[in-house]
mmCIF file of C-alpha atoms in Angstrom:
data_model
loop_
_atom_site.group_PDB
_atom_site.id
_atom_site.type_symbol
_atom_site.label_atom_id
_atom_site.label_comp_id
_atom_site.label_asym_id
_atom_site.label_seq_id
_atom_site.Cartn_x
_atom_site.Cartn_y
_atom_site.Cartn_z
ATOM 1 C CA MET K 1 8.595 -30.058 -39.337
ATOM 2 C CA GLY K 2 5.951 -31.665 -37.058
ATOM 3 C CA LEU K 3 8.137 -31.641 -34.094
ATOM 4 C CA PHE K 4 8.966 -27.933 -34.721
ATOM 5 C CA THR K 5 5.197 -27.085 -34.729
ATOM 6 C CA VAL K 6 4.697 -28.985 -31.471
ATOM 7 C CA LEU K 7 7.567 -27.580 -29.762
ATOM 8 C CA CYS K 8 6.561 -24.082 -30.892
ATOM 9 C CA SER K 9 3.170 -24.702 -29.752
ATOM 10 C CA MET K 10 4.429 -25.786 -26.255
ATOM 11 C CA PHE K 11 6.401 -22.507 -26.132
ATOM 12 C CA LEU K 12 3.197 -20.074 -26.977
ATOM 13 C CA LEU K 13 1.445 -22.091 -24.335
ATOM 14 C CA GLY K 14 3.901 -21.541 -21.903
ATOM 15 C CA ALA K 15 4.347 -18.026 -22.384
ATOM 16 C CA ALA K 16 0.649 -17.285 -22.316
ATOM 17 C CA VAL K 17 0.610 -17.599 -18.675
ATOM 18 C CA PRO K 18 3.617 -15.921 -16.537
ATOM 19 C CA ALA K 19 5.022 -17.393 -13.976
ATOM 20 C CA TRP K 20 2.814 -16.794 -10.635
ATOM 21 C CA SER K 21 4.246 -15.541 -7.575
ATOM 22 C CA GLU K 22 2.702 -15.012 -4.219
ATOM 23 C CA LYS K 23 3.318 -11.698 -2.522
ATOM 24 C CA HIS K 24 2.956 -10.180 0.919
ATOM 25 C CA SER K 25 3.395 -6.870 2.406
ATOM 26 C CA LEU K 26 3.555 -5.010 5.846
ATOM 27 C CA TYR K 27 3.211 -1.394 6.058
ATOM 28 C CA TYR K 28 2.684 1.407 8.451
ATOM 29 C CA ILE K 29 0.992 4.578 7.564
ATOM 30 C CA TYR K 30 1.082 7.840 9.182
ATOM 31 C CA THR K 31 -0.898 11.167 8.301
ATOM 32 C CA ALA K 32 -0.810 14.204 10.206
ATOM 33 C CA LEU K 33 -2.531 17.464 9.634
ATOM 34 C CA SER K 34 -1.492 21.097 10.410
ATOM 35 C CA LYS K 35 -4.597 21.925 12.523
ATOM 36 C CA PRO K 36 -7.794 19.960 13.466
ATOM 37 C CA VAL K 37 -10.754 19.823 11.222
ATOM 38 C CA ASP K 38 -14.337 19.808 12.446
ATOM 39 C CA LEU K 39 -15.166 16.774 10.277
ATOM 40 C CA PRO K 40 -16.391 13.284 11.436
ATOM 41 C CA GLY K 41 -13.728 10.424 11.360
ATOM 42 C CA ILE K 42 -10.822 12.862 10.543
ATOM 43 C CA TYR K 43 -8.297 13.330 13.279
ATOM 44 C CA GLN K 44 -5.128 15.639 13.362
ATOM 45 C CA PHE K 45 -3.136 12.592 13.739
ATOM 46 C CA THR K 46 -3.705 8.903 12.542
ATOM 47 C CA ALA K 47 -1.645 5.940 12.309
ATOM 48 C CA MET K 48 -2.098 2.202 11.254
ATOM 49 C CA GLY K 49 -0.648 -0.931 10.221
ATOM 50 C CA LEU K 50 -1.381 -3.015 7.160
ATOM 51 C CA LEU K 51 -0.756 -6.796 6.564
ATOM 52 C CA ASP K 52 -1.414 -7.349 2.952
ATOM 53 C CA ASP K 53 -3.372 -4.467 2.629
ATOM 54 C CA ARG K 54 -5.726 -5.229 5.583
ATOM 55 C CA GLU K 55 -5.670 -2.986 8.764
ATOM 56 C CA ILE K 56 -4.161 -4.605 11.783
ATOM 57 C CA ASP K 57 -3.736 -1.976 14.191
ATOM 58 C CA TYR K 58 -4.994 1.569 14.607
ATOM 59 C CA TYR K 59 -4.207 4.846 16.383
ATOM 60 C CA ASN K 60 -5.624 8.364 16.528
ATOM 61 C CA SER K 61 -5.063 11.720 18.027
ATOM 62 C CA LYS K 62 -8.538 11.726 20.150
ATOM 63 C CA GLU K 63 -8.103 8.265 21.767
ATOM 64 C CA GLN K 64 -4.318 7.995 22.026
ATOM 65 C CA THR K 65 -4.344 4.404 22.230
ATOM 66 C CA LYS K 66 -3.008 1.480 20.011
ATOM 67 C CA ILE K 67 -5.785 -1.047 19.371
ATOM 68 C CA PRO K 68 -6.240 -4.194 17.519
ATOM 69 C CA ARG K 69 -8.201 -4.444 14.213
ATOM 70 C CA GLN K 70 -7.767 -7.980 13.846
ATOM 71 C CA HIS K 71 -9.074 -10.717 16.321
ATOM 72 C CA TRP K 72 -5.814 -12.809 15.897
ATOM 73 C CA MET K 73 -4.013 -9.676 16.691
ATOM 74 C CA GLU K 74 -5.963 -9.046 20.026
ATOM 75 C CA GLU K 75 -5.553 -12.746 20.551
ATOM 76 C CA LYS K 76 -2.045 -13.387 19.999
ATOM 77 C CA MET K 77 -0.126 -10.062 20.923
ATOM 78 C CA GLN K 78 0.460 -9.762 24.650
ATOM 79 C CA GLU K 79 -0.810 -6.344 26.718
ATOM 80 C CA ASP K 80 2.854 -5.200 26.481
ATOM 81 C CA TYR K 81 2.921 -5.132 22.836
ATOM 82 C CA TRP K 82 -0.168 -2.810 22.791
ATOM 83 C CA VAL K 83 1.305 -0.768 25.853
ATOM 84 C CA LYS K 84 4.370 -0.020 24.345
ATOM 85 C CA GLY K 85 3.046 0.422 20.885
ATOM 86 C CA THR K 86 0.609 3.298 22.313
ATOM 87 C CA GLN K 87 3.791 4.608 23.721
ATOM 88 C CA SER K 88 5.592 4.590 20.352
ATOM 89 C CA ARG K 89 2.630 6.276 18.439
ATOM 90 C CA LYS K 90 2.426 8.951 21.081
ATOM 91 C CA SER K 91 6.247 9.935 20.511
ATOM 92 C CA LYS K 92 5.310 9.792 16.636
ATOM 93 C CA GLU K 93 2.195 12.337 17.067
ATOM 94 C CA GLN K 94 4.624 14.795 18.793
ATOM 95 C CA TRP K 95 7.065 14.235 15.881
ATOM 96 C CA PHE K 96 4.605 15.006 13.306
ATOM 97 C CA ASN K 97 3.365 18.020 15.358
ATOM 98 C CA VAL K 98 6.601 19.551 15.323
ATOM 99 C CA ASN K 99 7.727 18.820 11.576
ATOM 100 C CA VAL K 100 4.039 19.921 10.005
ATOM 101 C CA ASP K 101 5.227 23.390 11.404
ATOM 102 C CA ILE K 102 8.679 23.149 10.214
ATOM 103 C CA LEU K 103 7.558 22.223 6.596
ATOM 104 C CA MET K 104 4.801 24.973 6.423
ATOM 105 C CA LYS K 105 7.559 27.466 7.288
ATOM 106 C CA ARG K 106 9.863 26.064 4.990
ATOM 107 C CA MET K 107 7.260 26.074 2.073
ATOM 108 C CA GLY K 108 6.151 29.728 2.992
ATOM 109 C CA HIS K 109 2.613 28.554 3.683
ATOM 110 C CA ASN K 110 0.442 30.307 6.056
ATOM 111 C CA GLU K 111 -1.529 28.729 8.989
ATOM 112 C CA SER K 112 -5.181 29.370 7.503
ATOM 113 C CA ASP K 113 -4.998 26.553 5.424
ATOM 114 C CA VAL K 114 -4.741 22.673 6.200
ATOM 115 C CA HIS K 115 -1.615 21.062 5.350
ATOM 116 C CA VAL K 116 -0.885 17.335 5.344
ATOM 117 C CA LEU K 117 2.389 15.463 6.143
ATOM 118 C CA GLN K 118 2.383 11.530 5.552
ATOM 119 C CA TRP K 119 4.987 8.944 5.823
ATOM 120 C CA ARG K 120 4.853 5.156 4.986
ATOM 121 C CA HIS K 121 7.197 2.612 5.613
ATOM 122 C CA GLY K 122 7.432 -1.130 5.377
ATOM 123 C CA CYS K 123 8.422 -4.169 3.328
ATOM 124 C CA GLU K 124 7.316 -6.944 0.753
ATOM 125 C CA ILE K 125 8.201 -10.261 0.059
ATOM 126 C CA GLU K 126 7.729 -12.556 -2.863
ATOM 127 C CA LYS K 127 6.866 -16.163 -2.775
ATOM 128 C CA GLN K 128 7.534 -18.378 -5.579
ATOM 129 C CA GLY K 129 7.093 -22.144 -4.434
ATOM 130 C CA ASP K 130 8.772 -22.749 -1.344
ATOM 131 C CA GLU K 131 11.055 -20.146 -1.913
ATOM 132 C CA VAL K 132 10.281 -16.622 -0.055
ATOM 133 C CA LYS K 133 12.472 -13.825 -0.532
ATOM 134 C CA PHE K 134 12.641 -10.325 0.348
ATOM 135 C CA SER K 135 11.164 -8.110 -2.369
ATOM 136 C CA LYS K 136 11.508 -4.638 -1.655
ATOM 137 C CA GLY K 137 11.469 -1.970 1.179
ATOM 138 C CA ILE K 138 9.735 1.468 1.200
ATOM 139 C CA ASP K 139 10.302 4.341 3.298
ATOM 140 C CA GLU K 140 8.995 7.594 1.889
ATOM 141 C CA TYR K 141 7.619 10.940 3.003
ATOM 142 C CA SER K 142 5.025 13.150 1.262
ATOM 143 C CA TYR K 143 3.713 16.719 1.971
ATOM 144 C CA ASP K 144 0.219 17.886 0.690
ATOM 145 C CA GLY K 145 0.041 14.940 -1.535
ATOM 146 C CA ASN K 146 3.463 15.390 -3.061
ATOM 147 C CA ASN K 147 6.567 13.334 -2.906
ATOM 148 C CA PHE K 148 8.906 14.772 -0.473
ATOM 149 C CA LEU K 149 11.692 12.258 0.507
ATOM 150 C CA SER K 150 12.280 8.569 0.113
ATOM 151 C CA PHE K 151 14.980 6.026 0.985
ATOM 152 C CA ASP K 152 16.875 4.205 -1.621
ATOM 153 C CA ASP K 153 17.223 0.752 0.028
ATOM 154 C CA LYS K 154 20.005 -0.279 -2.637
ATOM 155 C CA GLU K 155 21.827 2.770 -2.132
ATOM 156 C CA SER K 156 21.227 3.432 1.464
ATOM 157 C CA GLN K 157 20.562 7.061 0.982
ATOM 158 C CA TRP K 158 17.991 9.503 0.741
ATOM 159 C CA VAL K 159 16.248 10.944 -2.300
ATOM 160 C CA ALA K 160 14.917 14.548 -2.396
ATOM 161 C CA PRO K 161 12.754 15.017 -5.409
ATOM 162 C CA VAL K 162 12.099 18.620 -4.387
ATOM 163 C CA ALA K 163 14.616 21.670 -3.296
ATOM 164 C CA ALA K 164 12.511 21.808 -0.030
ATOM 165 C CA ALA K 165 13.943 18.270 0.872
ATOM 166 C CA LEU K 166 17.742 18.983 0.252
ATOM 167 C CA PRO K 167 18.102 20.108 3.869
ATOM 168 C CA THR K 168 16.654 16.672 5.100
ATOM 169 C CA LYS K 169 18.470 14.560 2.976
ATOM 170 C CA ARG K 170 22.015 16.094 3.872
ATOM 171 C CA LYS K 171 21.119 15.935 7.375
ATOM 172 C CA TRP K 172 19.701 12.366 7.472
ATOM 173 C CA ASP K 173 22.740 10.973 5.179
ATOM 174 C CA ASN K 174 25.479 12.558 7.533
ATOM 175 C CA VAL K 175 24.317 10.162 10.256
ATOM 176 C CA PRO K 176 25.430 6.782 8.391
ATOM 177 C CA ILE K 177 24.146 4.853 11.489
ATOM 178 C CA LEU K 178 20.508 5.779 10.787
ATOM 179 C CA ASN K 179 20.408 4.892 7.197
ATOM 180 C CA GLN K 180 22.196 1.649 8.227
ATOM 181 C CA TYR K 181 19.319 0.954 10.956
ATOM 182 C CA THR K 182 16.614 2.033 8.264
ATOM 183 C CA LYS K 183 18.196 -0.578 5.744
ATOM 184 C CA GLY K 184 18.147 -3.104 8.492
ATOM 185 C CA TYR K 185 14.693 -2.493 9.509
ATOM 186 C CA LEU K 186 13.244 -2.686 6.064
ATOM 187 C CA GLU K 187 15.171 -5.753 4.924
ATOM 188 C CA LYS K 188 15.487 -7.843 8.183
ATOM 189 C CA GLU K 189 13.194 -6.570 11.195
ATOM 190 C CA CYS K 190 10.149 -5.738 8.869
ATOM 191 C CA VAL K 191 10.263 -8.927 7.147
ATOM 192 C CA ASP K 192 10.213 -10.955 10.656
ATOM 193 C CA TRP K 193 7.489 -9.087 11.890
ATOM 194 C CA LEU K 194 5.527 -9.876 8.572
ATOM 195 C CA ASN K 195 6.069 -13.421 8.637
ATOM 196 C CA LYS K 196 5.433 -13.513 12.340
ATOM 197 C CA PHE K 197 1.931 -11.678 11.855
ATOM 198 C CA ARG K 198 1.290 -14.042 8.828
ATOM 199 C CA GLY K 199 1.624 -17.204 11.205
ATOM 200 C CA TYR K 200 -0.697 -15.627 13.622
ATOM 201 C CA GLY K 201 -3.400 -14.865 11.080
ATOM 202 C CA ASP K 202 -6.509 -16.678 11.082
ATOM 203 C CA GLU K 203 -8.046 -18.164 7.898
ATOM 204 C CA GLU K 204 -9.485 -14.756 6.473
ATOM 205 C CA VAL K 205 -5.708 -13.873 6.233
ATOM 206 C CA GLN K 206 -4.092 -17.475 5.196
ATOM 207 C CA ASN K 207 -6.769 -18.541 3.043
ATOM 208 C CA GLY K 208 -8.520 -15.230 1.703
ATOM 209 C CA SER K 209 -11.546 -15.263 -0.497
ATOM 210 C CA PRO K 210 -11.743 -16.542 -3.853
ATOM 211 C CA PRO K 211 -12.781 -14.597 -7.127
ATOM 212 C CA GLU K 212 -16.220 -14.327 -8.902
ATOM 213 C CA VAL K 213 -15.369 -13.906 -12.790
ATOM 214 C CA HIS K 214 -17.939 -12.347 -15.371
ATOM 215 C CA VAL K 215 -17.156 -12.195 -19.134
ATOM 216 C CA SER K 216 -19.287 -9.879 -21.284
ATOM 217 C CA ALA K 217 -19.564 -7.746 -24.478
ATOM 218 C CA LYS K 218 -20.758 -4.293 -25.470
ATOM 219 C CA ARG K 219 -20.771 -2.682 -28.828
ATOM 220 C CA CYS K 220 -18.490 0.362 -28.757
ATOM 221 C CA THR K 221 -20.143 3.660 -28.620
ATOM 222 C CA SER K 222 -17.243 5.088 -30.679
ATOM 223 C CA ASP K 223 -16.990 2.607 -33.619
ATOM 224 C CA LYS K 224 -20.178 0.422 -34.236
ATOM 225 C CA THR K 225 -18.516 -2.077 -36.257
ATOM 226 C CA LYS K 226 -16.536 -3.087 -32.844
ATOM 227 C CA VAL K 227 -17.217 -4.370 -29.611
ATOM 228 C CA LYS K 228 -15.694 -4.330 -26.285
ATOM 229 C CA LEU K 229 -14.738 -7.761 -24.551
ATOM 230 C CA THR K 230 -14.731 -7.408 -20.766
ATOM 231 C CA CYS K 231 -13.407 -9.831 -18.168
ATOM 232 C CA PHE K 232 -14.502 -8.831 -14.716
ATOM 233 C CA ALA K 233 -13.096 -10.480 -11.108
ATOM 234 C CA THR K 234 -14.106 -9.500 -7.892
ATOM 235 C CA GLY K 235 -14.748 -10.510 -4.044
ATOM 236 C CA PHE K 236 -10.993 -11.762 -4.039
ATOM 237 C CA TYR K 237 -8.702 -11.596 -1.181
ATOM 238 C CA PRO K 238 -5.425 -10.774 -0.912
ATOM 239 C CA LYS K 239 -5.587 -8.436 -3.608
ATOM 240 C CA ASP K 240 -2.881 -10.244 -5.857
ATOM 241 C CA VAL K 241 -4.346 -11.862 -8.931
ATOM 242 C CA MET K 242 -3.632 -12.629 -12.479
ATOM 243 C CA LEU K 243 -6.057 -11.716 -14.866
ATOM 244 C CA LEU K 244 -5.688 -12.418 -18.702
ATOM 245 C CA ILE K 245 -7.746 -12.047 -21.566
ATOM 246 C CA ARG K 246 -6.699 -14.775 -23.953
ATOM 247 C CA LYS K 247 -6.969 -15.354 -27.720
ATOM 248 C CA TYR K 248 -6.484 -18.982 -28.764
ATOM 249 C CA ARG K 249 -5.205 -19.604 -25.336
ATOM 250 C CA SER K 250 -2.550 -16.923 -25.736
ATOM 251 C CA SER K 251 -2.700 -14.142 -23.671
ATOM 252 C CA LEU K 252 -2.984 -10.299 -25.055
ATOM 253 C CA SER K 253 -0.335 -8.070 -24.180
ATOM 254 C CA LYS K 254 -0.708 -4.973 -21.699
ATOM 255 C CA ASP K 255 -0.659 -2.836 -24.792
ATOM 256 C CA GLU K 256 -3.811 -4.514 -26.480
ATOM 257 C CA THR K 257 -5.812 -4.585 -23.274
ATOM 258 C CA GLU K 258 -7.111 -1.892 -20.898
ATOM 259 C CA SER K 259 -7.185 -2.288 -17.312
ATOM 260 C CA THR K 260 -8.828 -0.424 -14.447
ATOM 261 C CA GLY K 261 -6.321 -1.690 -11.856
ATOM 262 C CA VAL K 262 -7.082 -3.502 -8.648
ATOM 263 C CA ARG K 263 -9.621 -1.635 -6.898
ATOM 264 C CA PRO K 264 -10.886 -2.044 -2.958
ATOM 265 C CA ASN K 265 -14.624 -3.424 -2.680
ATOM 266 C CA HIS K 266 -16.834 -2.017 0.161
ATOM 267 C CA ASP K 267 -16.366 -5.049 2.241
ATOM 268 C CA GLY K 268 -12.392 -5.196 2.311
ATOM 269 C CA THR K 269 -12.033 -7.265 -0.749
ATOM 270 C CA TYR K 270 -10.994 -6.431 -4.258
ATOM 271 C CA GLN K 271 -11.917 -6.239 -8.068
ATOM 272 C CA LEU K 272 -10.055 -5.956 -11.223
ATOM 273 C CA LYS K 273 -11.680 -5.373 -14.722
ATOM 274 C CA LYS K 274 -10.030 -5.725 -18.105
ATOM 275 C CA SER K 275 -11.259 -5.009 -21.628
ATOM 276 C CA VAL K 276 -9.922 -5.512 -25.157
ATOM 277 C CA ILE K 277 -11.646 -3.894 -28.499
ATOM 278 C CA ILE K 278 -12.359 -6.670 -31.382
ATOM 279 C CA PRO K 279 -14.280 -6.455 -34.485
ATOM 280 C CA GLU K 280 -17.800 -7.478 -33.923
ATOM 281 C CA ASN K 281 -17.864 -10.178 -36.706
ATOM 282 C CA GLU K 282 -14.546 -11.644 -35.393
ATOM 283 C CA LYS K 283 -15.060 -15.353 -34.774
ATOM 284 C CA ALA K 284 -11.782 -15.910 -32.696
ATOM 285 C CA ASP K 285 -11.706 -18.141 -29.599
ATOM 286 C CA TYR K 286 -11.457 -15.710 -26.458
ATOM 287 C CA ASP K 287 -11.616 -16.647 -23.003
ATOM 288 C CA CYS K 288 -10.812 -15.128 -19.683
ATOM 289 C CA TYR K 289 -8.154 -16.452 -17.302
ATOM 290 C CA VAL K 290 -7.998 -15.928 -13.625
ATOM 291 C CA LYS K 291 -5.355 -17.303 -11.220
ATOM 292 C CA HIS K 292 -5.562 -16.586 -7.426
ATOM 293 C CA ARG K 293 -3.913 -18.156 -4.392
ATOM 294 C CA THR K 294 -7.385 -19.262 -2.915
ATOM 295 C CA LEU K 295 -7.894 -21.572 -6.266
ATOM 296 C CA ASN K 296 -6.919 -24.967 -6.519
ATOM 297 C CA GLU K 297 -6.649 -24.361 -10.271
ATOM 298 C CA PRO K 298 -7.460 -21.293 -12.829
ATOM 299 C CA ILE K 299 -10.699 -20.228 -13.672
ATOM 300 C CA ILE K 300 -11.227 -20.167 -17.426
ATOM 301 C CA ILE K 301 -14.465 -18.712 -18.886
ATOM 302 C CA PRO K 302 -14.743 -18.624 -22.605
ATOM 303 C CA TRP K 303 -16.547 -15.885 -24.165
ATOM 304 C CA ASN K 304 -19.555 -17.302 -25.913
ATOM 305 C CA GLY K 305 -19.598 -14.808 -28.925
ATOM 306 C CA LEU K 306 -22.760 -12.939 -27.867
ATOM 307 C CA CYS K 307 -22.769 -9.063 -27.460
ATOM 308 C CA GLN K 308 -24.885 -7.616 -25.098
ATOM 309 C CA ASP K 309 -26.551 -4.637 -27.509
ATOM 310 C CA CYS K 310 -25.120 -5.243 -30.937
ATOM 311 C CA THR K 311 -28.748 -6.879 -32.191
ATOM 312 C CA GLN K 312 -32.166 -7.323 -30.768
ATOM 313 C CA ASP K 313 -31.636 -11.037 -30.938
ATOM 314 C CA THR K 314 -28.758 -11.061 -28.550
ATOM 315 C CA MET K 315 -29.546 -8.320 -26.241
ATOM 316 C CA MET K 316 -31.516 -10.224 -23.967
ATOM 317 C CA GLY K 317 -29.399 -13.436 -24.597
ATOM 318 C CA MET K 318 -26.076 -12.172 -23.006
ATOM 319 C CA VAL K 319 -24.591 -14.998 -20.945
ATOM 320 C CA ILE K 320 -22.286 -14.234 -18.131
ATOM 321 C CA GLY K 321 -20.203 -16.951 -16.660
ATOM 322 C CA ILE K 322 -19.872 -17.148 -13.205
ATOM 323 C CA VAL K 323 -17.327 -19.106 -11.725
ATOM 324 C CA ILE K 324 -16.889 -19.198 -7.578
ATOM 325 C CA GLY K 325 -14.385 -21.827 -7.645
ATOM 326 C CA GLY K 326 -15.946 -24.109 -5.316
ATOM 327 C CA VAL K 327 -15.386 -22.293 -2.225
ATOM 328 C CA ALA K 328 -17.691 -20.006 -0.407
ATOM 329 C CA VAL K 329 -16.586 -16.187 -0.094
ATOM 330 C CA LEU K 330 -15.427 -15.827 3.483
ATOM 331 C CA ALA K 331 -16.032 -13.082 5.402
ATOM 332 C CA VAL K 332 -13.488 -10.299 5.478
ATOM 333 C CA GLY K 333 -12.726 -7.418 7.761
ATOM 334 C CA ALA K 334 -13.375 -3.897 6.853
ATOM 335 C CA LEU K 335 -10.319 -2.248 4.884
ATOM 336 C CA VAL K 336 -9.618 1.247 6.011
ATOM 337 C CA TYR K 337 -7.912 3.557 3.691
ATOM 338 C CA PHE K 338 -7.841 7.172 3.473
ATOM 339 C CA LEU K 339 -8.078 7.831 -0.593
ATOM 340 C CA ARG K 340 -6.167 11.283 -0.969
ATOM 341 C CA ARG K 341 -7.453 13.705 -3.571
ATOM 342 C CA ARG K 342 -6.395 16.937 -2.377
ATOM 343 C CA LYS K 343 -8.615 19.733 -3.621
ATOM 344 C CA ASN K 344 -6.608 23.152 -4.578
ATOM 345 C CA ILE K 345 -9.281 25.322 -2.533
ATOM 346 C CA ALA K 346 -7.590 27.922 -0.290
ATOM 347 C CA GLY K 347 -8.641 27.444 3.150
ATOM 348 C CA SER K 348 -10.971 24.684 2.392
ATOM 349 C CA GLN K 349 -11.117 21.749 5.105
ATOM 350 C CA GLU K 350 -12.127 19.394 2.135
ATOM 351 C CA ARG K 351 -8.834 18.760 1.117
ATOM 352 C CA VAL K 352 -8.287 16.380 3.745
ATOM 353 C CA ILE K 353 -11.311 14.035 3.464
ATOM 354 C CA ASN K 354 -9.960 11.806 0.828
ATOM 355 C CA LEU K 355 -6.382 11.262 1.734
ATOM 356 C CA ALA K 356 -4.694 8.445 -0.037
ATOM 357 C CA HIS K 357 -1.906 5.885 0.505
ATOM 358 C CA VAL K 358 -0.065 7.741 3.432
ATOM 359 C CA THR K 359 3.312 7.594 4.456
ATOM 360 C CA GLU K 360 5.174 6.677 7.940
ATOM 361 C CA LEU K 361 8.100 8.055 9.453
ATOM 362 C CA PRO K 362 11.045 6.421 11.525
ATOM 363 C CA ASN K 363 9.978 5.901 14.986
ATOM 364 C CA THR K 364 10.659 9.298 17.124
ATOM 365 C CA VAL K 365 12.823 9.104 20.384
ATOM 366 C CA ILE K 366 11.282 11.851 22.644
ATOM 367 C CA GLY K 367 12.968 11.607 26.047
ATOM 368 C CA GLY K 368 14.284 8.321 25.736
ATOM 369 C CA SER K 369 14.331 4.992 23.263
ATOM 370 C CA GLN K 370 11.422 3.238 22.377
ATOM 371 C CA PRO K 371 10.682 -0.494 22.987
ATOM 372 C CA ARG K 372 11.689 -2.384 20.091
ATOM 373 C CA SER K 373 8.843 -4.773 20.975
ATOM 374 C CA ASP K 374 6.401 -2.607 18.876
ATOM 375 C CA SER K 375 6.383 -4.164 15.212
ATOM 376 C CA ASP K 376 6.859 -0.578 13.402
ATOM 377 C CA SER K 377 9.950 0.560 15.499
ATOM 378 C CA GLY K 378 12.897 0.972 13.324
ATOM 379 C CA ARG K 379 15.103 3.776 13.534
ATOM 380 C CA GLU K 380 15.035 4.732 17.309
ATOM 381 C CA SER K 381 16.513 1.342 18.008
ATOM 382 C CA ALA K 382 19.489 2.509 16.148
ATOM 383 C CA VAL K 383 19.632 5.897 18.317
ATOM 384 C CA SER K 384 19.539 3.597 21.485
ATOM 385 C CA SER K 385 21.629 0.615 21.081
ATOM 386 C CA SER K 386 24.726 1.430 19.393
ATOM 387 C CA ALA K 387 27.610 2.633 21.239
ATOM 388 C CA ASN K 388 28.671 4.837 18.450
ATOM 389 C CA SER K 389 25.255 6.690 18.284
ATOM 390 C CA GLN K 390 26.123 9.613 20.357
ATOM 391 C CA GLU K 391 25.994 11.816 17.275
ATOM 392 C CA ALA K 392 22.452 10.698 16.727
ATOM 393 C CA VAL K 393 21.558 10.806 20.212
ATOM 394 C CA ASN K 394 22.492 14.573 20.538
ATOM 395 C CA LEU K 395 20.473 15.725 17.405
ATOM 396 C CA VAL K 396 18.282 17.828 19.676
ATOM 397 C CA SER K 397 18.487 21.603 18.423
ATOM 398 C CA GLU K 398 16.565 24.592 19.703
ATOM 399 C CA THR K 399 14.236 27.219 18.101
ATOM 400 C CA SER K 400 14.999 30.695 17.857
ATOM 401 C CA SER K 401 12.863 31.039 21.250
ATOM 402 C CA GLY K 402 15.584 28.509 23.004
ATOM 403 C CA GLN K 403 12.853 25.729 23.578
ATOM 404 C CA SER K 404 14.222 22.345 22.946
ATOM 405 C CA GLN K 405 12.189 20.379 20.316
ATOM 406 C CA PRO K 406 11.964 16.635 19.910
ATOM 407 C CA ALA K 407 15.367 15.346 18.636
ATOM 408 C CA GLU K 408 14.387 13.203 15.403
ATOM 409 C CA GLY K 409 11.533 15.952 14.400
ATOM 410 C CA GLN K 410 13.871 19.011 15.002
ATOM 411 C CA SER K 411 17.084 17.665 13.590
ATOM 412 C CA LEU K 412 15.530 15.875 10.854
ATOM 413 C CA LEU K 413 13.447 18.149 8.963
ATOM 414 C CA GLN K 414 14.774 21.633 10.583
ATOM 415 C CA GLN K 415 15.650 24.425 7.816
ATOM 416 C CA GLU K 416 19.549 24.645 7.801
ATOM 417 C CA SER K 417 21.148 28.024 9.670
ATOM 418 C CA SER K 418 22.559 28.584 5.870
ATOM 419 C CA GLU K 419 18.804 28.825 4.672
#
């Protein structure tokens, strides 16, 4: 019976802390507006690369130059990379200008309002110990903040969540070579670039910043007999972190805890807060368990049982445990985000101020193939390099006025003749 108890205890302790895995990502994000707006810092077209959610390059329709956002990108990538990358971004800008107009017409929207076409594509890898494996690839579009079209990497086909996207899905799925190369880019080429950039990254990317951890408790406003126990971790980078509230060293389930989710700080680091409601007089042993790749060992902060505002005696006696993990917080670069909260005000320019996680489209072929030396190049290499790709190359079609439009833009998002 004693052995059984010991084995059960070992099992419970092992189950209390999930297996830790290190994740990395490389994404390219594009945003296009249907018309320019007179707002500072808002451009009709923007593009950026994000390595582990940190901006590594940037382009906008005003400067029209792809530039590095990390000093190690500027040092490691040759001038040719930026020249060809600028050409690729200019092609995409034309692509978007054409397709925003096409989608507006398809949706029956007028030109007096501002509309947004977004594209995000990239890949994620997962590392457990010495094993590194492909986790997932994402290639998705949105229009005015709503999902429009996404690529199913497992099935190698496009998914249309709205009826307006069906013509595009049919057209893209009817050119198998494009889907093959989309899958190949996400699973192989993108991963190669991710690993290459990770290798180039300096200590800011490789080592990151360790979390500061705080534990506190306050009386619940809705039930005076209970308190809210909170664990708060902040100042960490990269954003992957394990934060658990534990009772007798066993982690509480997601159903028992409330989480804010990982959020960005103003300096490019991240924060995460989790809370649990417990009876005020409960004497259980609670602690906050935090694991992050910058730490040699997890941070464990026990709750001292005090409540910040439960009694006059303890109101001023609240003790907040702070552990920095023995490593000074490293300086990190600014993280550029457009947080999209599209406001439903007809004709209002305010809807484009807070753009959220944007999405990037396949590289566009306009007047010839784009160089593959640009890290976010994918689909156009399929068009230019395959002997069987003549069907894809000849996707240029004409508008009602007889003017030729960019191949990928006009052929992939145009309305079919039956519509």
